[in-house]
PDB file of C-alpha atoms in Angstrom:
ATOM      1  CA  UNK A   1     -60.128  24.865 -33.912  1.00  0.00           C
ATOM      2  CA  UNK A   2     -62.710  25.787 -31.806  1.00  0.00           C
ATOM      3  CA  UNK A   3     -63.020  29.505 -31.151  1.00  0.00           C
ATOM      4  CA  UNK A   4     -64.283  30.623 -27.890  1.00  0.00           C
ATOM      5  CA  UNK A   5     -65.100  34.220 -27.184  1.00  0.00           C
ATOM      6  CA  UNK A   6     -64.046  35.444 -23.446  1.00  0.00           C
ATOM      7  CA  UNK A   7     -67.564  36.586 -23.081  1.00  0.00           C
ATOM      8  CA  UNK A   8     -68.276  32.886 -23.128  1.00  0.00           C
ATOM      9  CA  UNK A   9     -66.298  31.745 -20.030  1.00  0.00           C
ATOM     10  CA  UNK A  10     -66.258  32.242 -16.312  1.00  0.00           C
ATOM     11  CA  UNK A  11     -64.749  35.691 -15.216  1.00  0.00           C
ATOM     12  CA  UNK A  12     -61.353  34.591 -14.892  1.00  0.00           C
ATOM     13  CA  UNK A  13     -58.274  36.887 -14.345  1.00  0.00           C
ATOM     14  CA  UNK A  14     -55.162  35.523 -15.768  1.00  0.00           C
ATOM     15  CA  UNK A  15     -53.412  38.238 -14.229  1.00  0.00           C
ATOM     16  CA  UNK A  16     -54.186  37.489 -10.606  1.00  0.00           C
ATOM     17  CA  UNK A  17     -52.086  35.007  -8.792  1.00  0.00           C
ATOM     18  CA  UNK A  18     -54.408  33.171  -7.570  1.00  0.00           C
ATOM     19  CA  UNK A  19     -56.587  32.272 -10.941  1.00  0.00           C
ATOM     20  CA  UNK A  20     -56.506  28.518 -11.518  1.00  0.00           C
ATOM     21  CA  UNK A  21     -56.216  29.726 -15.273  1.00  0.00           C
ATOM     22  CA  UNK A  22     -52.560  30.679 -14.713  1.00  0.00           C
ATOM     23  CA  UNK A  23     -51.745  26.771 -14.264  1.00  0.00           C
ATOM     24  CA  UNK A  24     -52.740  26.181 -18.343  1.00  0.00           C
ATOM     25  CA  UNK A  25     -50.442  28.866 -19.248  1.00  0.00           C
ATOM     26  CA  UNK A  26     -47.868  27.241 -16.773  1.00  0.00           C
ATOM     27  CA  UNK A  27     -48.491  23.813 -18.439  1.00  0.00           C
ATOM     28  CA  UNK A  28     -48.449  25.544 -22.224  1.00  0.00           C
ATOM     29  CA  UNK A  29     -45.366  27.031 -21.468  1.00  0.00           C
ATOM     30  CA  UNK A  30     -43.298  24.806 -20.457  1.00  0.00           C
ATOM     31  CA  UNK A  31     -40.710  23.424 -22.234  1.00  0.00           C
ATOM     32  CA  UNK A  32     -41.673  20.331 -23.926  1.00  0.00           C
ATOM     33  CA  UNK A  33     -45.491  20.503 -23.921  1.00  0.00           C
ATOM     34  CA  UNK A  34     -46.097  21.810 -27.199  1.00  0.00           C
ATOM     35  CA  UNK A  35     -43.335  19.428 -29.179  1.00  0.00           C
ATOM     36  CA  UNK A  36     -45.327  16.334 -27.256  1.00  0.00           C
ATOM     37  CA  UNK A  37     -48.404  17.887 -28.231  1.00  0.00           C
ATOM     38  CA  UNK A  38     -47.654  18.222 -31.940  1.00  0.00           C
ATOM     39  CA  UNK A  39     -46.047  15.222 -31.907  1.00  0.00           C
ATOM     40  CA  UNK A  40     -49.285  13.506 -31.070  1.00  0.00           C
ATOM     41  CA  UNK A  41     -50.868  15.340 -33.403  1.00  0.00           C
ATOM     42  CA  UNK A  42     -51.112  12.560 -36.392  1.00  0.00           C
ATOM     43  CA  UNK A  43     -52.524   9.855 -33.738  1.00  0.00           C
ATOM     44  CA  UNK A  44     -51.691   7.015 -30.865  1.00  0.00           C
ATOM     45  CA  UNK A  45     -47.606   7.325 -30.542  1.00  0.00           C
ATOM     46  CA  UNK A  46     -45.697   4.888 -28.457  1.00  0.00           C
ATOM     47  CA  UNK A  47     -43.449   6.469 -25.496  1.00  0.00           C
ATOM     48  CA  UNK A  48     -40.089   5.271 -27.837  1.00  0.00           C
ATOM     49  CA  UNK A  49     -41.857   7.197 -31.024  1.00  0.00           C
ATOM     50  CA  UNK A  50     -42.283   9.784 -29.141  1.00  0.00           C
ATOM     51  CA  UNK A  51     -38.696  10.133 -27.721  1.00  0.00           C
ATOM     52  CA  UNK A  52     -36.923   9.421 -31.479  1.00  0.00           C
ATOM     53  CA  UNK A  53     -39.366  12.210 -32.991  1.00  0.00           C
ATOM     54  CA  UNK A  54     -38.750  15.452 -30.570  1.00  0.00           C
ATOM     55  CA  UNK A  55     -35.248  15.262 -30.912  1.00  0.00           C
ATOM     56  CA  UNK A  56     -32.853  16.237 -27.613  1.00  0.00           C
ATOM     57  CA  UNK A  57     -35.913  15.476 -24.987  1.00  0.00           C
ATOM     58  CA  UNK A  58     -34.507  12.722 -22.200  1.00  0.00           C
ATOM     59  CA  UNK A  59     -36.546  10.151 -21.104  1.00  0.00           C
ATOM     60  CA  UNK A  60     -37.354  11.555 -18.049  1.00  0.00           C
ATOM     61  CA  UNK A  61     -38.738  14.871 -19.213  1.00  0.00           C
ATOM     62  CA  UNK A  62     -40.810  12.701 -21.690  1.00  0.00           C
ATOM     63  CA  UNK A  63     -41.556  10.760 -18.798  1.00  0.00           C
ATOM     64  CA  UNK A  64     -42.076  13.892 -16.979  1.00  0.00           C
ATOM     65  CA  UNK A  65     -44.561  15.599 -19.377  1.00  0.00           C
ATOM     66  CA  UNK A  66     -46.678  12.963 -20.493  1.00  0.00           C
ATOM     67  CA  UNK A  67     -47.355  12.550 -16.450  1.00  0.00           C
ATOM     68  CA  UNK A  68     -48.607  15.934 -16.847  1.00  0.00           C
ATOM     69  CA  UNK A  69     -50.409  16.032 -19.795  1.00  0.00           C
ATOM     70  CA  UNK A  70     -52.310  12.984 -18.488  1.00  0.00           C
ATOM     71  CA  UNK A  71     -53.347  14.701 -15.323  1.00  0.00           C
ATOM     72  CA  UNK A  72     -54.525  17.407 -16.706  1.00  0.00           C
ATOM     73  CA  UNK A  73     -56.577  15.186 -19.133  1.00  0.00           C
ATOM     74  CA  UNK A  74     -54.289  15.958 -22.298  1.00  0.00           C
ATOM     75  CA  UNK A  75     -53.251  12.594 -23.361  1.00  0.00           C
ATOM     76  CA  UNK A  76     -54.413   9.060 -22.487  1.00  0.00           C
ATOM     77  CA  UNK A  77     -52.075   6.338 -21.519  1.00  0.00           C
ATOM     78  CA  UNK A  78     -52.621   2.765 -22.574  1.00  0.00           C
ATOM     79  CA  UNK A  79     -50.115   0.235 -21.188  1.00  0.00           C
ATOM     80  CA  UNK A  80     -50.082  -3.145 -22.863  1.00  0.00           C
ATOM     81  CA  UNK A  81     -49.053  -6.632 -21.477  1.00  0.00           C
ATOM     82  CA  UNK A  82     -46.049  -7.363 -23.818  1.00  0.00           C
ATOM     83  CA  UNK A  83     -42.232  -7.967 -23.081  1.00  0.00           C
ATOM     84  CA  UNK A  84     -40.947  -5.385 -23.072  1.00  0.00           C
ATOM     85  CA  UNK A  85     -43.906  -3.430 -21.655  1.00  0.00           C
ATOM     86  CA  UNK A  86     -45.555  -1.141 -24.775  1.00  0.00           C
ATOM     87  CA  UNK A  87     -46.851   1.999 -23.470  1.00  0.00           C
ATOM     88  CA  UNK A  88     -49.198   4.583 -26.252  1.00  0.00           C
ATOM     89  CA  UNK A  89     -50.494   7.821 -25.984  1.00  0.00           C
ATOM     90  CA  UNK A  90     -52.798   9.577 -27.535  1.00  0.00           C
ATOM     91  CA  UNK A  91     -54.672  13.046 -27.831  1.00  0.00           C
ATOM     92  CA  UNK A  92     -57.866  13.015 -25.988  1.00  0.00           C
ATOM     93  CA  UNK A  93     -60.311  15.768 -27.209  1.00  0.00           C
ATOM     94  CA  UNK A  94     -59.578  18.369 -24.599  1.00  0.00           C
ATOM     95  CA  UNK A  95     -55.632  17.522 -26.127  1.00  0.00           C
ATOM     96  CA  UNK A  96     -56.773  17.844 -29.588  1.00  0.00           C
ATOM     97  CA  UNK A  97     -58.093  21.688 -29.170  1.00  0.00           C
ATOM     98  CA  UNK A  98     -54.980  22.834 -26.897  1.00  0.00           C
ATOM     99  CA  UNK A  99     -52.306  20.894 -30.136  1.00  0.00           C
ATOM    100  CA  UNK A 100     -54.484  23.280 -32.882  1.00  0.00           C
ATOM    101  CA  UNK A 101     -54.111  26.293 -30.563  1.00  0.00           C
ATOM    102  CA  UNK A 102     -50.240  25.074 -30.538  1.00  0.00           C
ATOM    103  CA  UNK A 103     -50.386  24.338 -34.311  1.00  0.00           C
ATOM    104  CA  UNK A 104     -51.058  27.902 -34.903  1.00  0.00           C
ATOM    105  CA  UNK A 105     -48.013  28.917 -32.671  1.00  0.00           C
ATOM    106  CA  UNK A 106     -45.901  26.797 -34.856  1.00  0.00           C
ATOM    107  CA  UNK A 107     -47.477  27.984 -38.085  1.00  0.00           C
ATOM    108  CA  UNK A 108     -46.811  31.646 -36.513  1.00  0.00           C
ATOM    109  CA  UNK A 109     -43.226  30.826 -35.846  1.00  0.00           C
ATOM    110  CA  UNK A 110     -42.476  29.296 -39.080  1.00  0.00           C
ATOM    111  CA  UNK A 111     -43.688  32.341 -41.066  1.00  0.00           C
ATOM    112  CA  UNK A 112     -41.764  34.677 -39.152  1.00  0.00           C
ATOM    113  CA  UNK A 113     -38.259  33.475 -37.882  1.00  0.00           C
ATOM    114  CA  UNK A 114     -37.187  35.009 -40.547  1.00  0.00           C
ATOM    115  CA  UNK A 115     -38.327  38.724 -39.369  1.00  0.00           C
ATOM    116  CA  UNK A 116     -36.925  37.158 -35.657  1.00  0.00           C
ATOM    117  CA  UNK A 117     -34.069  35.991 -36.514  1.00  0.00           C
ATOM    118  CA  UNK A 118     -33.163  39.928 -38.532  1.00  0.00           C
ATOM    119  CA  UNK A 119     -34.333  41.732 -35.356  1.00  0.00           C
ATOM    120  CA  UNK A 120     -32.158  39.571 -33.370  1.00  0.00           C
ATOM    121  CA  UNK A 121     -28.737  40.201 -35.272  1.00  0.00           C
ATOM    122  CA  UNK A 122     -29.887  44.143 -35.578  1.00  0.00           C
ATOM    123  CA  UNK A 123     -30.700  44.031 -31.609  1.00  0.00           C
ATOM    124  CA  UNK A 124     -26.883  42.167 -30.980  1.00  0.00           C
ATOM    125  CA  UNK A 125     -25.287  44.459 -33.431  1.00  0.00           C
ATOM    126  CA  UNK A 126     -26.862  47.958 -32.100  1.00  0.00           C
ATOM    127  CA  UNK A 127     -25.816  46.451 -28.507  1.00  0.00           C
ATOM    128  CA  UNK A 128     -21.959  45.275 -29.242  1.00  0.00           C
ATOM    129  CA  UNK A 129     -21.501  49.414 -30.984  1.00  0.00           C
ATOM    130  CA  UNK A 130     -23.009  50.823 -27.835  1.00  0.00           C
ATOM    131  CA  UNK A 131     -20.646  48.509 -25.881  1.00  0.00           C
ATOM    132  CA  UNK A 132     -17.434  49.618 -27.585  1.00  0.00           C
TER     133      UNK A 132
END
């Protein structure tokens, strides 16, 4: 993955409402977006692929997301003349750095839901005691 130093960039302010920055972190965050993303991530998928591997997404919020990702130049849609209709997407190479910045979310998350998952019971039982 490609690092880039904030030096390197345009003086941005993610913190003010009104930097066009904020919409990435909108896009990143939603719900989906970074399932689709790695689920791209080992090449061209079609839309059905897609919707068997990320498990409890509906077809309209795949629907829904890809839309997005396309706009904002994410993934590429490539329709083909069959019956039924195939549709593919893929990873273009603005998609391909934002899935390794997700990849090392996931990586991240894997190593420590553990140490989440401890703090989470400790938080729920220190809050039921100071309930009773």
């Amino acid at each position: 993955m490609e690092t880039i130093e904030v030096a390197d960039v345009p003086a941005w302010d993610v913190f003010s409402v009104d930097c066009p920055s904020r919409q990435v972190f909108d896009r990143i965050g939603e719900r989906w977006t970074g399932l689709v993303l790695l689920a791209l991530e080992p090449g061209t998928q079609r839309f059905s692929e897609l919707r068997r591997r990320i498990e409890g997404i509906t077809q309209k919020m795949l629907t829904q997301t890809l839309r997005a990702l396309e706009r904002d130049g994410i993934v590429t849609r490539r329709v083909y003349a069959t019956v039924p209709v195939t549709v593919e997407y893929t990873l273009t190479p603005l998609g391909r750095g934002l899935c390794a910045a997700v990849a090392v979310l996931r990586g991240w998350a894997y190593a420590h839901i553990g140490e989440i998952t401890t703090a989470r019971a400790d938080y729920d039982e220190a809050a039921a005691e100071r309930s009773s």
